[in-house]
Structure formats: C-alpha cells, structure tokens
Amino acid sequence: MKKQTWLKIVNPVLFLAFLGAAIAITLYRYGPESLQGSHDIYEVHETSGIVFICLAVIHIILNFSWIVVTYFKRRKK
C-alpha cells in the first residue's frame, strides 16, 4: 500500500484512540459515581492509550520525510 493510503487509515484511528482515552479518563474522574474509579473505565483508558502511542509512532514514521524537510533543512550561508 502507498504511504497516503496508510495515513488515511492511521490518522482517523489515531484520533479515535485519543478520543477514547480522553473520554475514559474524564468519566473515570468526573463521571457519574457509578463510573468514578471503575476498573473497566480505567482499562478502556489504558488500552486506548497504548493504541494511541503505537499509532502515533507509526504516524511519525510515515511522516518522517516531511519532518526532516520541514524542521531539519540546511540553511544557506
């Protein structure tokens, strides 16, 4: 598969993983009393976080050439 095809898959899933972790920790701390401190909600947060980190690494690898060109370009003397 082409890099652009991979990015079209990775980017939305990366966003959903972030959203899942953010919503889960919000419910874990500030949600209804039945969910506050819930082990199940914490597991959702932990799993979403792991998926997010893995996909973030893949995202950086797929975009590494752009990062190098944009931030590490040689300056003319």
JSON list of C-alpha atoms in Angstrom, two decimals:
[
{"chain": "A", "resi": 1, "resn": "MET", "atom": "CA", "xyz": [0.00, 0.00, 0.00]},
{"chain": "A", "resi": 2, "resn": "LYS", "atom": "CA", "xyz": [1.06, 3.57, -0.60]},
{"chain": "A", "resi": 3, "resn": "LYS", "atom": "CA", "xyz": [2.03, 5.86, 2.26]},
{"chain": "A", "resi": 4, "resn": "GLN", "atom": "CA", "xyz": [-1.00, 8.09, 1.68]},
{"chain": "A", "resi": 5, "resn": "THR", "atom": "CA", "xyz": [-3.33, 5.10, 1.93]},
{"chain": "A", "resi": 6, "resn": "TRP", "atom": "CA", "xyz": [-1.74, 4.11, 5.24]},
{"chain": "A", "resi": 7, "resn": "LEU", "atom": "CA", "xyz": [-2.11, 7.67, 6.54]},
{"chain": "A", "resi": 8, "resn": "LYS", "atom": "CA", "xyz": [-5.80, 7.71, 5.57]},
{"chain": "A", "resi": 9, "resn": "ILE", "atom": "CA", "xyz": [-6.25, 4.67, 7.80]},
{"chain": "A", "resi": 10, "resn": "VAL", "atom": "CA", "xyz": [-3.89, 5.58, 10.66]},
{"chain": "A", "resi": 11, "resn": "ASN", "atom": "CA", "xyz": [-4.95, 9.21, 11.18]},
{"chain": "A", "resi": 12, "resn": "PRO", "atom": "CA", "xyz": [-8.67, 8.64, 11.92]},
{"chain": "A", "resi": 13, "resn": "VAL", "atom": "CA", "xyz": [-7.92, 5.63, 14.14]},
{"chain": "A", "resi": 14, "resn": "LEU", "atom": "CA", "xyz": [-5.27, 7.70, 15.94]},
{"chain": "A", "resi": 15, "resn": "PHE", "atom": "CA", "xyz": [-7.90, 10.37, 16.59]},
{"chain": "A", "resi": 16, "resn": "LEU", "atom": "CA", "xyz": [-10.42, 7.80, 17.84]},
{"chain": "A", "resi": 17, "resn": "ALA", "atom": "CA", "xyz": [-7.83, 6.29, 20.19]},
{"chain": "A", "resi": 18, "resn": "PHE", "atom": "CA", "xyz": [-7.08, 9.74, 21.62]},
{"chain": "A", "resi": 19, "resn": "LEU", "atom": "CA", "xyz": [-10.79, 10.46, 21.97]},
{"chain": "A", "resi": 20, "resn": "GLY", "atom": "CA", "xyz": [-11.37, 7.13, 23.72]},
{"chain": "A", "resi": 21, "resn": "ALA", "atom": "CA", "xyz": [-8.57, 7.74, 26.21]},
{"chain": "A", "resi": 22, "resn": "ALA", "atom": "CA", "xyz": [-9.74, 11.30, 26.89]},
{"chain": "A", "resi": 23, "resn": "ILE", "atom": "CA", "xyz": [-13.38, 10.38, 27.40]},
{"chain": "A", "resi": 24, "resn": "ALA", "atom": "CA", "xyz": [-12.49, 7.37, 29.56]},
{"chain": "A", "resi": 25, "resn": "ILE", "atom": "CA", "xyz": [-10.28, 9.36, 31.94]},
{"chain": "A", "resi": 26, "resn": "THR", "atom": "CA", "xyz": [-12.91, 12.11, 32.12]},
{"chain": "A", "resi": 27, "resn": "LEU", "atom": "CA", "xyz": [-15.56, 9.55, 33.10]},
{"chain": "A", "resi": 28, "resn": "TYR", "atom": "CA", "xyz": [-13.13, 7.86, 35.48]},
{"chain": "A", "resi": 29, "resn": "ARG", "atom": "CA", "xyz": [-12.51, 11.08, 37.39]},
{"chain": "A", "resi": 30, "resn": "TYR", "atom": "CA", "xyz": [-15.59, 13.27, 36.90]},
{"chain": "A", "resi": 31, "resn": "GLY", "atom": "CA", "xyz": [-18.35, 10.99, 35.58]},
{"chain": "A", "resi": 32, "resn": "PRO", "atom": "CA", "xyz": [-21.32, 9.55, 37.42]},
{"chain": "A", "resi": 33, "resn": "GLU", "atom": "CA", "xyz": [-20.48, 7.96, 40.76]},
{"chain": "A", "resi": 34, "resn": "SER", "atom": "CA", "xyz": [-21.09, 4.51, 39.34]},
{"chain": "A", "resi": 35, "resn": "LEU", "atom": "CA", "xyz": [-18.21, 5.07, 36.87]},
{"chain": "A", "resi": 36, "resn": "GLN", "atom": "CA", "xyz": [-15.80, 7.01, 39.08]},
{"chain": "A", "resi": 37, "resn": "GLY", "atom": "CA", "xyz": [-12.88, 4.75, 39.94]},
{"chain": "A", "resi": 38, "resn": "SER", "atom": "CA", "xyz": [-14.32, 1.94, 37.81]},
{"chain": "A", "resi": 39, "resn": "HIS", "atom": "CA", "xyz": [-11.74, -0.65, 36.81]},
{"chain": "A", "resi": 40, "resn": "ASP", "atom": "CA", "xyz": [-13.49, -1.17, 33.45]},
{"chain": "A", "resi": 41, "resn": "ILE", "atom": "CA", "xyz": [-13.24, 2.52, 32.55]},
{"chain": "A", "resi": 42, "resn": "TYR", "atom": "CA", "xyz": [-9.58, 2.51, 33.55]},
{"chain": "A", "resi": 43, "resn": "GLU", "atom": "CA", "xyz": [-8.98, -0.48, 31.25]},
{"chain": "A", "resi": 44, "resn": "VAL", "atom": "CA", "xyz": [-10.58, 1.41, 28.37]},
{"chain": "A", "resi": 45, "resn": "HIS", "atom": "CA", "xyz": [-8.31, 4.37, 29.11]},
{"chain": "A", "resi": 46, "resn": "GLU", "atom": "CA", "xyz": [-5.21, 2.18, 29.32]},
{"chain": "A", "resi": 47, "resn": "THR", "atom": "CA", "xyz": [-5.98, 0.24, 26.14]},
{"chain": "A", "resi": 48, "resn": "SER", "atom": "CA", "xyz": [-6.83, 3.40, 24.20]},
{"chain": "A", "resi": 49, "resn": "GLY", "atom": "CA", "xyz": [-3.61, 4.98, 25.41]},
{"chain": "A", "resi": 50, "resn": "ILE", "atom": "CA", "xyz": [-1.49, 2.05, 24.27]},
{"chain": "A", "resi": 51, "resn": "VAL", "atom": "CA", "xyz": [-3.19, 2.04, 20.86]},
{"chain": "A", "resi": 52, "resn": "PHE", "atom": "CA", "xyz": [-2.68, 5.81, 20.64]},
{"chain": "A", "resi": 53, "resn": "ILE", "atom": "CA", "xyz": [1.05, 5.56, 21.38]},
{"chain": "A", "resi": 54, "resn": "CYS", "atom": "CA", "xyz": [1.57, 2.77, 18.85]},
{"chain": "A", "resi": 55, "resn": "LEU", "atom": "CA", "xyz": [-0.32, 4.66, 16.15]},
{"chain": "A", "resi": 56, "resn": "ALA", "atom": "CA", "xyz": [1.50, 7.90, 16.97]},
{"chain": "A", "resi": 57, "resn": "VAL", "atom": "CA", "xyz": [4.83, 6.15, 16.37]},
{"chain": "A", "resi": 58, "resn": "ILE", "atom": "CA", "xyz": [3.54, 4.78, 13.05]},
{"chain": "A", "resi": 59, "resn": "HIS", "atom": "CA", "xyz": [2.25, 8.25, 12.14]},
{"chain": "A", "resi": 60, "resn": "ILE", "atom": "CA", "xyz": [5.66, 9.80, 12.83]},
{"chain": "A", "resi": 61, "resn": "ILE", "atom": "CA", "xyz": [7.42, 7.09, 10.81]},
{"chain": "A", "resi": 62, "resn": "LEU", "atom": "CA", "xyz": [5.08, 7.66, 7.86]},
{"chain": "A", "resi": 63, "resn": "ASN", "atom": "CA", "xyz": [5.61, 11.42, 8.03]},
{"chain": "A", "resi": 64, "resn": "PHE", "atom": "CA", "xyz": [9.32, 11.36, 8.84]},
{"chain": "A", "resi": 65, "resn": "SER", "atom": "CA", "xyz": [10.45, 12.63, 5.44]},
{"chain": "A", "resi": 66, "resn": "TRP", "atom": "CA", "xyz": [8.18, 15.68, 5.83]},
{"chain": "A", "resi": 67, "resn": "ILE", "atom": "CA", "xyz": [9.51, 16.28, 9.35]},
{"chain": "A", "resi": 68, "resn": "VAL", "atom": "CA", "xyz": [13.11, 16.18, 8.12]},
{"chain": "A", "resi": 69, "resn": "VAL", "atom": "CA", "xyz": [12.44, 18.53, 5.20]},
{"chain": "A", "resi": 70, "resn": "THR", "atom": "CA", "xyz": [10.45, 20.97, 7.31]},
{"chain": "A", "resi": 71, "resn": "TYR", "atom": "CA", "xyz": [12.46, 21.13, 10.52]},
{"chain": "A", "resi": 72, "resn": "PHE", "atom": "CA", "xyz": [15.96, 19.95, 9.66]},
{"chain": "A", "resi": 73, "resn": "LYS", "atom": "CA", "xyz": [16.61, 21.63, 6.33]},
{"chain": "A", "resi": 74, "resn": "ARG", "atom": "CA", "xyz": [20.03, 23.10, 5.72]},
{"chain": "A", "resi": 75, "resn": "ARG", "atom": "CA", "xyz": [20.29, 26.83, 5.86]},
{"chain": "A", "resi": 76, "resn": "LYS", "atom": "CA", "xyz": [22.09, 28.70, 3.13]},
{"chain": "A", "resi": 77, "resn": "LYS", "atom": "CA", "xyz": [25.22, 30.57, 4.17]}
]
